[in-house]
PDB file of N, CA and C in Angstrom:
ATOM      1  N   UNK X   1      99.194 109.801 103.205  1.00 32.00           N
ATOM      2  CA  UNK X   1      99.373 108.014 103.846  1.00 32.00           C
ATOM      3  C   UNK X   1      97.861 107.085 102.636  1.00 32.00           C
ATOM      4  N   UNK X   2      98.496 106.008 102.573  1.00 54.00           N
ATOM      5  CA  UNK X   2      97.442 105.794 100.938  1.00 54.00           C
ATOM      6  C   UNK X   2      96.752 104.805 102.237  1.00 54.00           C
ATOM      7  N   UNK X   3      94.896 104.783 101.655  1.00 86.00           N
ATOM      8  CA  UNK X   3      94.040 103.793 102.566  1.00 86.00           C
ATOM      9  C   UNK X   3      94.453 102.185 102.614  1.00 86.00           C
ATOM     10  N   UNK X   4      93.488 102.767 103.691  1.00 92.00           N
ATOM     11  CA  UNK X   4      93.312 100.994 104.369  1.00 92.00           C
ATOM     12  C   UNK X   4      93.221  99.699 102.590  1.00 92.00           C
ATOM     13  N   UNK X   5      92.361  99.735 101.996  1.00 94.00           N
ATOM     14  CA  UNK X   5      91.821  99.442 100.468  1.00 94.00           C
ATOM     15  C   UNK X   5      94.127  99.133 100.197  1.00 94.00           C
ATOM     16  N   UNK X   6      94.291 100.794  99.568  1.00 95.00           N
ATOM     17  CA  UNK X   6      95.458 100.477  99.161  1.00 95.00           C
ATOM     18  C   UNK X   6      96.536  99.486  99.581  1.00 95.00           C
ATOM     19  N   UNK X   7      96.601  99.510 100.804  1.00 95.00           N
ATOM     20  CA  UNK X   7      97.584  98.492 101.566  1.00 95.00           C
ATOM     21  C   UNK X   7      96.714  97.061 101.133  1.00 95.00           C
ATOM     22  N   UNK X   8      95.980  97.819 101.651  1.00 96.00           N
ATOM     23  CA  UNK X   8      95.712  95.664 101.932  1.00 96.00           C
ATOM     24  C   UNK X   8      95.745  95.366 100.153  1.00 96.00           C
ATOM     25  N   UNK X   9      95.712  95.612  99.084  1.00 96.00           N
ATOM     26  CA  UNK X   9      95.741  95.757  97.774  1.00 96.00           C
ATOM     27  C   UNK X   9      97.093  95.212  97.373  1.00 96.00           C
ATOM     28  N   UNK X  10      97.662  95.689  98.098  1.00 96.00           N
ATOM     29  CA  UNK X  10      98.876  96.171  97.289  1.00 96.00           C
ATOM     30  C   UNK X  10     100.189  94.747  98.482  1.00 96.00           C
ATOM     31  N   UNK X  11      99.814  95.113  99.181  1.00 96.00           N
ATOM     32  CA  UNK X  11     100.188  93.618 100.706  1.00 96.00           C
ATOM     33  C   UNK X  11      99.909  92.345 100.094  1.00 96.00           C
ATOM     34  N   UNK X  12      98.562  91.601  99.256  1.00 95.00           N
ATOM     35  CA  UNK X  12      98.515  90.934  98.329  1.00 95.00           C
ATOM     36  C   UNK X  12      99.085  90.808  97.433  1.00 95.00           C
ATOM     37  N   UNK X  13      99.753  92.158  96.517  1.00 97.00           N
ATOM     38  CA  UNK X  13     100.227  91.430  95.272  1.00 97.00           C
ATOM     39  C   UNK X  13      99.107  92.256  93.465  1.00 97.00           C
ATOM     40  N   UNK X  14      98.666  93.098  94.133  1.00 97.00           N
ATOM     41  CA  UNK X  14      97.460  93.285  92.851  1.00 97.00           C
ATOM     42  C   UNK X  14      97.305  94.430  92.527  1.00 97.00           C
ATOM     43  N   UNK X  15      97.720  94.899  91.204  1.00 97.00           N
ATOM     44  CA  UNK X  15      97.389  96.165  90.938  1.00 97.00           C
ATOM     45  C   UNK X  15      95.947  96.597  90.873  1.00 97.00           C
ATOM     46  N   UNK X  16      95.403  97.399  90.370  1.00 97.00           N
ATOM     47  CA  UNK X  16      94.337  98.248  90.721  1.00 97.00           C
ATOM     48  C   UNK X  16      93.320  97.631  89.340  1.00 97.00           C
ATOM     49  N   UNK X  17      93.997  96.774  88.348  1.00 98.00           N
ATOM     50  CA  UNK X  17      92.702  96.359  87.383  1.00 98.00           C
ATOM     51  C   UNK X  17      92.792  95.443  88.202  1.00 98.00           C
ATOM     52  N   UNK X  18      93.941  94.876  88.286  1.00 98.00           N
ATOM     53  CA  UNK X  18      93.380  92.852  88.921  1.00 98.00           C
ATOM     54  C   UNK X  18      92.600  92.458  90.293  1.00 98.00           C
ATOM     55  N   UNK X  19      93.113  93.946  91.243  1.00 97.00           N
ATOM     56  CA  UNK X  19      91.741  93.646  91.925  1.00 97.00           C
ATOM     57  C   UNK X  19      90.015  93.940  91.128  1.00 97.00           C
ATOM     58  N   UNK X  20      89.916  95.135  90.543  1.00 97.00           N
ATOM     59  CA  UNK X  20      88.897  95.749  90.395  1.00 97.00           C
ATOM     60  C   UNK X  20      88.717  94.295  89.531  1.00 97.00           C
ATOM     61  N   UNK X  21      88.939  93.656  89.590  1.00 97.00           N
ATOM     62  CA  UNK X  21      88.766  92.357  88.200  1.00 97.00           C
ATOM     63  C   UNK X  21      87.868  91.805  89.232  1.00 97.00           C
ATOM     64  N   UNK X  22      88.780  91.171  90.011  1.00 96.00           N
ATOM     65  CA  UNK X  22      87.843  90.112  90.873  1.00 96.00           C
ATOM     66  C   UNK X  22      86.376  91.179  91.279  1.00 96.00           C
ATOM     67  N   UNK X  23      86.249  92.353  91.590  1.00 96.00           N
ATOM     68  CA  UNK X  23      85.613  92.897  92.500  1.00 96.00           C
ATOM     69  C   UNK X  23      83.736  93.467  90.891  1.00 96.00           C
ATOM     70  N   UNK X  24      84.181  93.060  90.386  1.00 96.00           N
ATOM     71  CA  UNK X  24      84.096  93.040  89.154  1.00 96.00           C
ATOM     72  C   UNK X  24      83.785  94.679  88.904  1.00 96.00           C
ATOM     73  N   UNK X  25      84.703  96.121  88.882  1.00 96.00           N
ATOM     74  CA  UNK X  25      84.934  96.910  89.097  1.00 96.00           C
ATOM     75  C   UNK X  25      86.145  97.374  87.882  1.00 96.00           C
ATOM     76  N   UNK X  26      85.097  98.944  87.287  1.00 97.00           N
ATOM     77  CA  UNK X  26      87.316  99.489  86.918  1.00 97.00           C
ATOM     78  C   UNK X  26      88.240  99.397  87.807  1.00 97.00           C
ATOM     79  N   UNK X  27      88.853 100.315  86.813  1.00 97.00           N
ATOM     80  CA  UNK X  27      90.723 100.141  86.729  1.00 97.00           C
ATOM     81  C   UNK X  27      90.181 101.605  87.858  1.00 97.00           C
ATOM     82  N   UNK X  28      89.502 102.756  87.390  1.00 97.00           N
ATOM     83  CA  UNK X  28      89.461 103.621  87.814  1.00 97.00           C
ATOM     84  C   UNK X  28      88.349 104.122  88.777  1.00 97.00           C
ATOM     85  N   UNK X  29      87.515 102.860  89.093  1.00 97.00           N
ATOM     86  CA  UNK X  29      86.695 103.044  90.463  1.00 97.00           C
ATOM     87  C   UNK X  29      87.740 102.526  91.622  1.00 97.00           C
ATOM     88  N   UNK X  30      88.523 101.822  91.517  1.00 96.00           N
ATOM     89  CA  UNK X  30      89.362 101.285  92.117  1.00 96.00           C
ATOM     90  C   UNK X  30      89.654 102.281  92.475  1.00 96.00           C
ATOM     91  N   UNK X  31      90.626 103.122  91.814  1.00 96.00           N
ATOM     92  CA  UNK X  31      91.498 103.587  92.290  1.00 96.00           C
ATOM     93  C   UNK X  31      90.734 105.591  93.392  1.00 96.00           C
ATOM     94  N   UNK X  32      88.881 105.782  91.925  1.00 95.00           N
ATOM     95  CA  UNK X  32      88.315 106.217  93.137  1.00 95.00           C
ATOM     96  C   UNK X  32      88.157 105.977  94.419  1.00 95.00           C
ATOM     97  N   UNK X  33      87.450 105.366  95.062  1.00 94.00           N
ATOM     98  CA  UNK X  33      87.416 104.085  96.470  1.00 94.00           C
ATOM     99  C   UNK X  33      88.728 104.436  97.227  1.00 94.00           C
ATOM    100  N   UNK X  34      90.160 103.990  96.568  1.00 94.00           N
ATOM    101  CA  UNK X  34      91.427 104.051  97.228  1.00 94.00           C
ATOM    102  C   UNK X  34      91.608 105.684  97.876  1.00 94.00           C
ATOM    103  N   UNK X  35      90.955 106.752  96.928  1.00 93.00           N
ATOM    104  CA  UNK X  35      91.833 108.150  97.171  1.00 93.00           C
ATOM    105  C   UNK X  35      90.967 109.305  97.368  1.00 93.00           C
ATOM    106  N   UNK X  36      89.839 108.086  97.984  1.00 89.00           N
ATOM    107  CA  UNK X  36      88.323 108.984  98.678  1.00 89.00           C
ATOM    108  C   UNK X  36      86.933 109.462  97.650  1.00 89.00           C
ATOM    109  N   UNK X  37      87.509 109.101  96.311  1.00 92.00           N
ATOM    110  CA  UNK X  37      86.189 109.568  95.544  1.00 92.00           C
ATOM    111  C   UNK X  37      85.710 109.711  94.709  1.00 92.00           C
ATOM    112  N   UNK X  38      85.080 108.423  96.009  1.00 91.00           N
ATOM    113  CA  UNK X  38      83.841 107.737  95.708  1.00 91.00           C
ATOM    114  C   UNK X  38      83.527 106.902  96.356  1.00 91.00           C
ATOM    115  N   UNK X  39      81.888 106.420  96.973  1.00 90.00           N
ATOM    116  CA  UNK X  39      81.898 106.788  98.571  1.00 90.00           C
ATOM    117  C   UNK X  39      81.417 105.105  98.602  1.00 90.00           C
ATOM    118  N   UNK X  40      82.142 104.284  98.954  1.00 91.00           N
ATOM    119  CA  UNK X  40      82.311 103.227  99.919  1.00 91.00           C
ATOM    120  C   UNK X  40      80.391 102.236  99.760  1.00 91.00           C
ATOM    121  N   UNK X  41      80.182 101.573  99.239  1.00 91.00           N
ATOM    122  CA  UNK X  41      78.971 100.948  99.893  1.00 91.00           C
ATOM    123  C   UNK X  41      78.340  99.318 100.181  1.00 91.00           C
ATOM    124  N   UNK X  42      78.168  98.884 100.985  1.00 93.00           N
ATOM    125  CA  UNK X  42      78.180  98.480 101.710  1.00 93.00           C
ATOM    126  C   UNK X  42      78.626  97.374 100.704  1.00 93.00           C
ATOM    127  N   UNK X  43      77.500  96.844 100.246  1.00 94.00           N
ATOM    128  CA  UNK X  43      77.998  95.103  98.837  1.00 94.00           C
ATOM    129  C   UNK X  43      78.718  95.709  98.312  1.00 94.00           C
ATOM    130  N   UNK X  44      79.713  97.294  97.646  1.00 94.00           N
ATOM    131  CA  UNK X  44      81.130  96.653  97.427  1.00 94.00           C
ATOM    132  C   UNK X  44      82.249  96.207  98.320  1.00 94.00           C
ATOM    133  N   UNK X  45      82.177  96.786 100.012  1.00 94.00           N
ATOM    134  CA  UNK X  45      83.031  97.014 100.732  1.00 94.00           C
ATOM    135  C   UNK X  45      82.077  95.062 101.197  1.00 94.00           C
ATOM    136  N   UNK X  46      80.722  94.780 100.944  1.00 95.00           N
ATOM    137  CA  UNK X  46      81.128  92.858 101.127  1.00 95.00           C
ATOM    138  C   UNK X  46      82.400  92.345 100.301  1.00 95.00           C
ATOM    139  N   UNK X  47      81.703  92.232  99.437  1.00 96.00           N
ATOM    140  CA  UNK X  47      82.592  91.901  98.142  1.00 96.00           C
ATOM    141  C   UNK X  47      84.360  91.889  98.051  1.00 96.00           C
ATOM    142  N   UNK X  48      84.883  93.751  98.548  1.00 96.00           N
ATOM    143  CA  UNK X  48      86.193  93.713  98.476  1.00 96.00           C
ATOM    144  C   UNK X  48      86.644  92.794 100.303  1.00 96.00           C
ATOM    145  N   UNK X  49      86.024  92.844 100.997  1.00 96.00           N
ATOM    146  CA  UNK X  49      86.005  92.380 102.170  1.00 96.00           C
ATOM    147  C   UNK X  49      86.785  89.906 101.371  1.00 96.00           C
ATOM    148  N   UNK X  50      84.989  89.741 100.631  1.00 97.00           N
ATOM    149  CA  UNK X  50      85.585  88.772 101.176  1.00 97.00           C
ATOM    150  C   UNK X  50      86.802  88.242  99.560  1.00 97.00           C
ATOM    151  N   UNK X  51      87.145  89.140  98.904  1.00 97.00           N
ATOM    152  CA  UNK X  51      88.351  89.021  98.464  1.00 97.00           C
ATOM    153  C   UNK X  51      89.468  89.109  99.267  1.00 97.00           C
ATOM    154  N   UNK X  52      89.621  90.044 100.273  1.00 97.00           N
ATOM    155  CA  UNK X  52      90.866  89.458 100.989  1.00 97.00           C
ATOM    156  C   UNK X  52      90.306  88.304 102.408  1.00 97.00           C
ATOM    157  N   UNK X  53      89.414  88.248 102.026  1.00 96.00           N
ATOM    158  CA  UNK X  53      89.004  86.689 103.178  1.00 96.00           C
ATOM    159  C   UNK X  53      89.128  87.174 104.221  1.00 96.00           C
ATOM    160  N   UNK X  54      88.349  88.589 104.476  1.00 95.00           N
ATOM    161  CA  UNK X  54      87.604  89.300 106.421  1.00 95.00           C
ATOM    162  C   UNK X  54      86.631  89.800 106.286  1.00 95.00           C
ATOM    163  N   UNK X  55      85.738  90.931 106.538  1.00 94.00           N
ATOM    164  CA  UNK X  55      84.239  91.051 106.821  1.00 94.00           C
ATOM    165  C   UNK X  55      84.102  92.231 106.441  1.00 94.00           C
ATOM    166  N   UNK X  56      82.602  93.198 106.108  1.00 93.00           N
ATOM    167  CA  UNK X  56      82.680  93.974 105.237  1.00 93.00           C
ATOM    168  C   UNK X  56      83.789  95.206 106.896  1.00 93.00           C
ATOM    169  N   UNK X  57      83.121  94.533 107.812  1.00 91.00           N
ATOM    170  CA  UNK X  57      83.467  96.034 108.631  1.00 91.00           C
ATOM    171  C   UNK X  57      84.691  96.714 108.332  1.00 91.00           C
ATOM    172  N   UNK X  58      85.742  95.919 107.522  1.00 91.00           N
ATOM    173  CA  UNK X  58      87.070  95.927 107.702  1.00 91.00           C
ATOM    174  C   UNK X  58      86.739  97.536 107.833  1.00 91.00           C
ATOM    175  N   UNK X  59      86.995  97.669 106.911  1.00 88.00           N
ATOM    176  CA  UNK X  59      86.284  99.205 105.868  1.00 88.00           C
ATOM    177  C   UNK X  59      84.940  99.613 106.239  1.00 88.00           C
ATOM    178  N   UNK X  60      84.155  99.620 107.076  1.00 86.00           N
ATOM    179  CA  UNK X  60      82.942 100.386 107.832  1.00 86.00           C
ATOM    180  C   UNK X  60      83.149 100.788 109.179  1.00 86.00           C
ATOM    181  N   UNK X  61      84.347 100.097 109.719  1.00 69.00           N
ATOM    182  CA  UNK X  61      84.585 101.033 111.259  1.00 69.00           C
ATOM    183  C   UNK X  61      84.743 101.657 110.934  1.00 69.00           C
ATOM    184  N   UNK X  62      86.001 102.436 110.731  1.00 56.00           N
ATOM    185  CA  UNK X  62      86.582 103.680 110.804  1.00 56.00           C
ATOM    186  C   UNK X  62      86.383 105.087 109.459  1.00 56.00           C
ATOM    187  N   UNK X  63      85.512 105.140 108.989  1.00 51.00           N
ATOM    188  CA  UNK X  63      84.745 106.478 108.492  1.00 51.00           C
ATOM    189  C   UNK X  63      86.283 107.344 108.053  1.00 51.00           C
ATOM    190  N   UNK X  64      87.558 107.889 108.763  1.00 46.00           N
ATOM    191  CA  UNK X  64      88.484 107.987 108.494  1.00 46.00           C
ATOM    192  C   UNK X  64      89.399 107.312 107.030  1.00 46.00           C
ATOM    193  N   UNK X  65      89.357 106.082 107.132  1.00 48.00           N
ATOM    194  CA  UNK X  65      89.636 105.300 106.620  1.00 48.00           C
ATOM    195  C   UNK X  65      89.125 105.463 105.048  1.00 48.00           C
ATOM    196  N   UNK X  66      87.680 105.431 104.745  1.00 50.00           N
ATOM    197  CA  UNK X  66      87.250 105.609 102.948  1.00 50.00           C
ATOM    198  C   UNK X  66      87.010 106.990 103.521  1.00 50.00           C
ATOM    199  N   UNK X  67      87.892 108.584 103.702  1.00 54.00           N
ATOM    200  CA  UNK X  67      87.177 109.161 104.107  1.00 54.00           C
ATOM    201  C   UNK X  67      86.395 110.258 103.636  1.00 54.00           C
ATOM    202  N   UNK X  68      85.265 109.550 104.827  1.00 52.00           N
ATOM    203  CA  UNK X  68      83.523 109.967 104.052  1.00 52.00           C
ATOM    204  C   UNK X  68      83.196 111.212 104.922  1.00 52.00           C
ATOM    205  N   UNK X  69      82.321 111.792 105.382  1.00 52.00           N
ATOM    206  CA  UNK X  69      82.285 113.440 106.617  1.00 52.00           C
ATOM    207  C   UNK X  69      81.396 112.169 107.824  1.00 52.00           C
ATOM    208  N   UNK X  70      81.322 112.461 108.629  1.00 55.00           N
ATOM    209  CA  UNK X  70      81.328 111.885 109.985  1.00 55.00           C
ATOM    210  C   UNK X  70      79.808 112.400 109.895  1.00 55.00           C
ATOM    211  N   UNK X  71      78.634 111.474 110.447  1.00 58.00           N
ATOM    212  CA  UNK X  71      77.336 110.829 110.547  1.00 58.00           C
ATOM    213  C   UNK X  71      77.335 111.946 111.760  1.00 58.00           C
ATOM    214  N   UNK X  72      76.113 113.251 112.160  1.00 63.00           N
ATOM    215  CA  UNK X  72      76.070 113.286 113.443  1.00 63.00           C
ATOM    216  C   UNK X  72      74.866 112.142 113.655  1.00 63.00           C
ATOM    217  N   UNK X  73      74.712 111.637 115.353  1.00 54.00           N
ATOM    218  CA  UNK X  73      73.611 110.681 115.953  1.00 54.00           C
ATOM    219  C   UNK X  73      73.375 109.962 115.927  1.00 54.00           C
TER     220      UNK X  73
END
């Protein structure tokens, strides 16, 4: 199943390269985010959220969306 970021990017009609340009990241970096190979920082989440006119919590609210390990405590 595609990630939330990928779904949002595609529904916005953007390529990985175009989204990367908007957030000052490479196409390869964006691919890594979409595929769970790179951890999403809060600052990048905030920048991505601004691109989609959302709040950062859309990317941070569910760790399964990001393929991150769940934290204890």
